[in-house]
Amino acid sequence: MEVLYKRCCGIDIHKNMMVACVFTSVRKKEIRQFSTMTEDILQLVSWLKETDCEMAAMESTGSYWKPVYNIFEEECIPIMVVNAQHIKGVPGRKTDVKDAEWIADLVRHGLVKASYIPGREQRELREITRYRQEIIEERARELNRIQAVLEGCNVKLSSVITDISGKSGMAILKAIISGESDPVILSELAKGKARNKIGEMQKALQGRILEHQRKMLRHQLIHIESLTSLIMDLDADIKKKQNP
């Protein structure tokens, strides 16, 4: 079978350890083990530079490949990330061949296809965007917790206001946390279109709020405000990435 790369490397990567197999010629190979600490990754890079490695490859295992890929990219070591299922599906593997050696052998003969990896800027944008979505989901969960506490007080605010995180809902929540319980006073804090439902709102706010529930609402609201501020910061970061 034709040899595409005479000097290549296969990397079997795990959480705390990686095994690298380097073919330094058509018939000669060497296997070394490294930790996944940055110092060890740089040692692997130095070894590959010494051997004039033409191409390295590793499986897209979890997120363990990412720091290795980033360092290889910075050090200008050619590397491809390959699909683990594709590697397992290639016939001809012997049972006693290590994963790293098998990957290296497939690379050597051009039998693996690199997965698409976006550029660094795009990867960074994706990470920020993904984290922003997680924070939005956490904020929604905390709002649901607030709603559960209000229901426990028999305060039916969400029956009148669709979004309790809006201006009217937040104003009423802050007043409740401050100790206000008069439904007439609370309903007067409604803003905009919500003021069209003042009478209905007064009935909805006739609950029985205990001190421990006010304290829970206070902690939850602080968390909501913190998450909202974080989302705004992430929005600004995303905007900068999209419009450098």
Short mmCIF file of C-alpha atoms in Angstrom, two decimals:
data_model
loop_
_atom_site.label_atom_id
_atom_site.label_comp_id
_atom_site.label_asym_id
_atom_site.label_seq_id
_atom_site.Cartn_x
_atom_site.Cartn_y
_atom_site.Cartn_z
CA MET A 1 0.00 0.00 0.00
CA GLU A 2 1.28 3.46 -0.91
CA VAL A 3 2.84 5.49 1.90
CA LEU A 4 1.56 9.06 1.92
CA TYR A 5 3.56 10.30 4.94
CA LYS A 6 6.93 8.71 5.82
CA ARG A 7 7.14 10.64 9.10
CA CYS A 8 3.80 10.87 10.90
CA CYS A 9 2.27 10.55 14.35
CA GLY A 10 -0.83 8.96 15.83
CA ILE A 11 -2.01 10.21 19.23
CA ASP A 12 -4.31 8.25 21.53
CA ILE A 13 -5.57 10.87 23.98
CA HIS A 14 -7.37 10.49 27.30
CA LYS A 15 -8.16 12.83 30.20
CA ASN A 16 -4.79 12.61 31.97
CA MET A 17 -2.60 10.69 29.54
CA MET A 18 -1.81 10.37 25.86
CA VAL A 19 0.19 7.85 23.89
CA ALA A 20 1.98 8.95 20.72
CA CYS A 21 3.31 6.67 18.03
CA VAL A 22 5.71 8.22 15.53
CA PHE A 23 6.81 6.61 12.28
CA THR A 24 10.25 8.10 11.56
CA SER A 25 10.66 6.11 8.36
CA VAL A 26 8.77 3.49 6.38
CA ARG A 27 9.75 0.70 8.79
CA LYS A 28 10.83 2.41 11.99
CA LYS A 29 8.40 3.55 14.71
CA GLU A 30 8.62 4.71 18.32
CA ILE A 31 5.94 4.94 21.00
CA ARG A 32 6.07 7.36 23.94
CA GLN A 33 3.63 8.24 26.70
CA PHE A 34 2.91 11.78 27.94
CA SER A 35 0.61 13.40 30.44
CA THR A 36 -1.90 15.94 29.18
CA MET A 37 -0.30 18.77 31.14
CA THR A 38 0.88 21.67 28.99
CA GLU A 39 4.55 20.93 29.74
CA ASP A 40 4.18 17.38 28.41
CA ILE A 41 2.25 18.51 25.33
CA LEU A 42 5.16 20.84 24.55
CA GLN A 43 7.57 17.92 25.00
CA LEU A 44 5.55 16.00 22.42
CA VAL A 45 5.72 19.01 20.10
CA SER A 46 9.52 19.13 20.49
CA TRP A 47 9.77 15.43 19.71
CA LEU A 48 7.68 15.82 16.55
CA LYS A 49 9.81 18.77 15.43
CA GLU A 50 12.96 16.68 15.96
CA THR A 51 11.53 13.91 13.80
CA ASP A 52 10.31 16.35 11.12
CA CYS A 53 6.78 14.99 11.50
CA GLU A 54 4.77 15.67 8.35
CA MET A 55 1.34 14.99 9.86
CA ALA A 56 -0.15 14.09 13.24
CA ALA A 57 -3.64 12.84 13.99
CA MET A 58 -5.82 12.18 17.01
CA GLU A 59 -9.41 11.15 17.66
CA SER A 60 -12.04 13.74 18.56
CA THR A 61 -12.40 12.34 22.09
CA GLY A 62 -14.61 14.53 24.29
CA SER A 63 -12.93 17.90 24.72
CA TYR A 64 -9.50 16.40 25.50
CA TRP A 65 -8.23 17.04 21.97
CA LYS A 66 -8.83 20.80 22.12
CA PRO A 67 -5.82 21.97 24.19
CA VAL A 68 -3.53 19.66 22.20
CA TYR A 69 -4.90 21.01 18.93
CA ASN A 70 -4.49 24.62 20.12
CA ILE A 71 -0.85 24.10 21.09
CA PHE A 72 -0.05 22.23 17.88
CA GLU A 73 -1.67 25.05 15.92
CA GLU A 74 0.44 27.64 17.76
CA GLU A 75 3.62 25.59 17.19
CA CYS A 76 2.81 25.05 13.48
CA ILE A 77 2.67 21.25 13.79
CA PRO A 78 0.31 19.89 11.09
CA ILE A 79 -2.44 17.92 12.81
CA MET A 80 -5.82 16.50 11.92
CA VAL A 81 -8.69 15.54 14.19
CA VAL A 82 -10.45 12.40 12.99
CA ASN A 83 -13.77 10.76 13.79
CA ALA A 84 -13.37 7.85 16.21
CA GLN A 85 -16.14 5.81 14.55
CA HIS A 86 -14.43 6.14 11.17
CA ILE A 87 -11.15 4.83 12.61
CA LYS A 88 -12.91 1.84 14.18
CA GLY A 89 -14.60 1.10 10.88
CA VAL A 90 -11.40 0.80 8.84
CA PRO A 91 -10.70 -2.95 8.34
CA GLY A 92 -7.37 -4.68 8.80
CA ARG A 93 -6.44 -3.85 12.38
CA LYS A 94 -4.56 -6.50 14.34
CA THR A 95 -5.69 -7.16 17.91
CA ASP A 96 -2.29 -6.42 19.47
CA VAL A 97 -1.82 -3.02 17.78
CA LYS A 98 -2.08 -0.04 20.13
CA ASP A 99 -4.59 2.71 19.31
CA ALA A 100 -1.84 5.29 18.72
CA GLU A 101 0.00 2.95 16.36
CA TRP A 102 -3.19 2.18 14.44
CA ILE A 103 -3.97 5.89 14.02
CA ALA A 104 -0.41 6.56 12.86
CA ASP A 105 -0.56 3.70 10.37
CA LEU A 106 -3.85 4.99 8.93
CA VAL A 107 -2.39 8.50 8.61
CA ARG A 108 0.75 7.10 6.97
CA HIS A 109 -1.34 5.53 4.22
CA GLY A 110 -3.85 8.37 3.88
CA LEU A 111 -6.77 6.29 5.13
CA VAL A 112 -8.27 8.87 7.48
CA LYS A 113 -10.18 12.01 6.71
CA ALA A 114 -9.75 15.12 8.84
CA SER A 115 -12.85 16.48 10.56
CA TYR A 116 -13.63 20.11 9.88
CA ILE A 117 -12.18 22.32 12.62
CA PRO A 118 -13.11 26.02 12.41
CA GLY A 119 -10.43 28.69 12.68
CA ARG A 120 -9.35 29.96 16.08
CA GLU A 121 -11.56 33.08 15.96
CA GLN A 122 -14.60 31.00 15.06
CA ARG A 123 -13.84 28.45 17.79
CA GLU A 124 -13.58 31.22 20.38
CA LEU A 125 -16.86 32.73 19.21
CA ARG A 126 -18.56 29.32 19.45
CA GLU A 127 -17.30 28.82 23.01
CA ILE A 128 -18.60 32.20 24.13
CA THR A 129 -21.93 31.70 22.36
CA ARG A 130 -22.37 28.23 23.87
CA TYR A 131 -21.58 29.56 27.35
CA ARG A 132 -24.06 32.44 26.85
CA GLN A 133 -26.78 29.92 26.00
CA GLU A 134 -26.01 27.95 29.16
CA ILE A 135 -26.32 31.12 31.26
CA ILE A 136 -29.65 31.98 29.59
CA GLU A 137 -30.93 28.52 30.46
CA GLU A 138 -29.73 28.88 34.05
CA ARG A 139 -31.50 32.24 34.29
CA ALA A 140 -34.71 30.62 33.06
CA ARG A 141 -34.36 27.90 35.73
CA GLU A 142 -33.90 30.53 38.45
CA LEU A 143 -37.00 32.37 37.23
CA ASN A 144 -38.89 29.10 37.53
CA ARG A 145 -37.64 28.81 41.12
CA ILE A 146 -38.93 32.31 41.85
CA GLN A 147 -42.27 31.33 40.34
CA ALA A 148 -42.38 28.23 42.56
CA VAL A 149 -41.81 30.34 45.69
CA LEU A 150 -44.53 32.80 44.65
CA GLU A 151 -46.96 29.94 44.04
CA GLY A 152 -46.12 28.66 47.52
CA CYS A 153 -47.17 32.09 48.84
CA ASN A 154 -50.33 31.96 46.68
CA VAL A 155 -49.11 35.03 44.81
CA LYS A 156 -50.43 34.51 41.26
CA LEU A 157 -48.28 37.14 39.58
CA SER A 158 -47.58 35.02 36.49
CA SER A 159 -51.33 34.59 35.93
CA VAL A 160 -51.53 38.31 35.18
CA ILE A 161 -48.03 39.13 33.88
CA THR A 162 -46.67 36.85 31.17
CA ASP A 163 -43.02 37.62 31.94
CA ILE A 164 -42.26 38.17 35.62
CA SER A 165 -38.71 39.21 34.66
CA GLY A 166 -40.04 42.31 32.89
CA LYS A 167 -40.15 45.82 34.39
CA SER A 168 -43.50 45.35 36.13
CA GLY A 169 -42.65 41.93 37.53
CA MET A 170 -39.24 43.02 38.80
CA ALA A 171 -40.64 46.15 40.45
CA ILE A 172 -43.28 44.11 42.26
CA LEU A 173 -40.80 41.41 43.27
CA LYS A 174 -38.39 43.97 44.73
CA ALA A 175 -41.22 45.53 46.73
CA ILE A 176 -42.27 42.12 48.07
CA ILE A 177 -38.67 41.40 49.08
CA SER A 178 -38.51 44.78 50.84
CA GLY A 179 -41.48 43.76 52.99
CA GLU A 180 -44.47 45.20 51.13
CA SER A 181 -47.53 42.94 51.14
CA ASP A 182 -50.44 45.30 50.41
CA PRO A 183 -51.83 44.15 47.01
CA VAL A 184 -53.09 47.67 46.22
CA ILE A 185 -49.65 49.22 46.70
CA LEU A 186 -47.95 46.36 44.87
CA SER A 187 -50.32 46.53 41.87
CA GLU A 188 -49.63 50.26 41.49
CA LEU A 189 -46.02 49.36 40.61
CA ALA A 190 -47.21 47.87 37.32
CA LYS A 191 -45.94 49.61 34.22
CA GLY A 192 -47.07 49.96 30.63
CA LYS A 193 -49.78 47.58 29.39
CA ALA A 194 -49.77 45.74 32.73
CA ARG A 195 -51.62 48.73 34.23
CA ASN A 196 -54.67 47.70 32.24
CA LYS A 197 -54.98 44.73 34.62
CA ILE A 198 -54.73 46.57 37.95
CA GLY A 199 -57.96 45.07 39.35
CA GLU A 200 -56.99 41.52 38.37
CA MET A 201 -53.49 42.09 39.69
CA GLN A 202 -54.73 43.17 43.12
CA LYS A 203 -56.52 39.82 43.46
CA ALA A 204 -53.48 37.91 42.23
CA LEU A 205 -51.23 39.62 44.81
CA GLN A 206 -53.35 38.72 47.85
CA GLY A 207 -50.98 36.07 49.11
CA ARG A 208 -49.41 35.10 52.41
CA ILE A 209 -45.66 35.70 52.25
CA LEU A 210 -43.50 34.41 55.12
CA GLU A 211 -40.10 35.80 56.07
CA HIS A 212 -38.13 32.77 54.87
CA GLN A 213 -39.86 33.08 51.50
CA ARG A 214 -38.86 36.73 51.21
CA LYS A 215 -35.27 35.72 51.94
CA MET A 216 -35.39 33.02 49.25
CA LEU A 217 -36.78 35.52 46.75
CA ARG A 218 -34.03 37.98 47.67
CA HIS A 219 -31.27 35.42 46.98
CA GLN A 220 -32.95 34.33 43.76
CA LEU A 221 -33.34 37.89 42.51
CA ILE A 222 -29.67 38.65 43.25
CA HIS A 223 -28.77 35.57 41.21
CA ILE A 224 -31.06 36.67 38.36
CA GLU A 225 -29.48 40.13 38.27
CA SER A 226 -25.98 38.63 38.29
CA LEU A 227 -26.84 36.28 35.41
CA THR A 228 -28.46 39.11 33.46
CA SER A 229 -25.31 41.23 33.86
CA LEU A 230 -23.17 38.30 32.71
CA ILE A 231 -25.35 37.79 29.62
CA MET A 232 -24.92 41.48 28.74
CA ASP A 233 -21.13 41.17 29.09
CA LEU A 234 -21.13 38.08 26.86
CA ASP A 235 -23.27 39.91 24.29
CA ALA A 236 -20.62 42.62 24.16
CA ASP A 237 -17.84 40.01 23.76
CA ILE A 238 -19.75 38.30 20.93
CA LYS A 239 -20.30 41.62 19.18
CA LYS A 240 -16.56 42.34 19.34
CA LYS A 241 -15.76 38.91 17.91
CA GLN A 242 -18.26 39.35 15.09
CA ASN A 243 -17.11 42.89 14.29
CA PRO A 244 -13.36 43.03 15.07
#
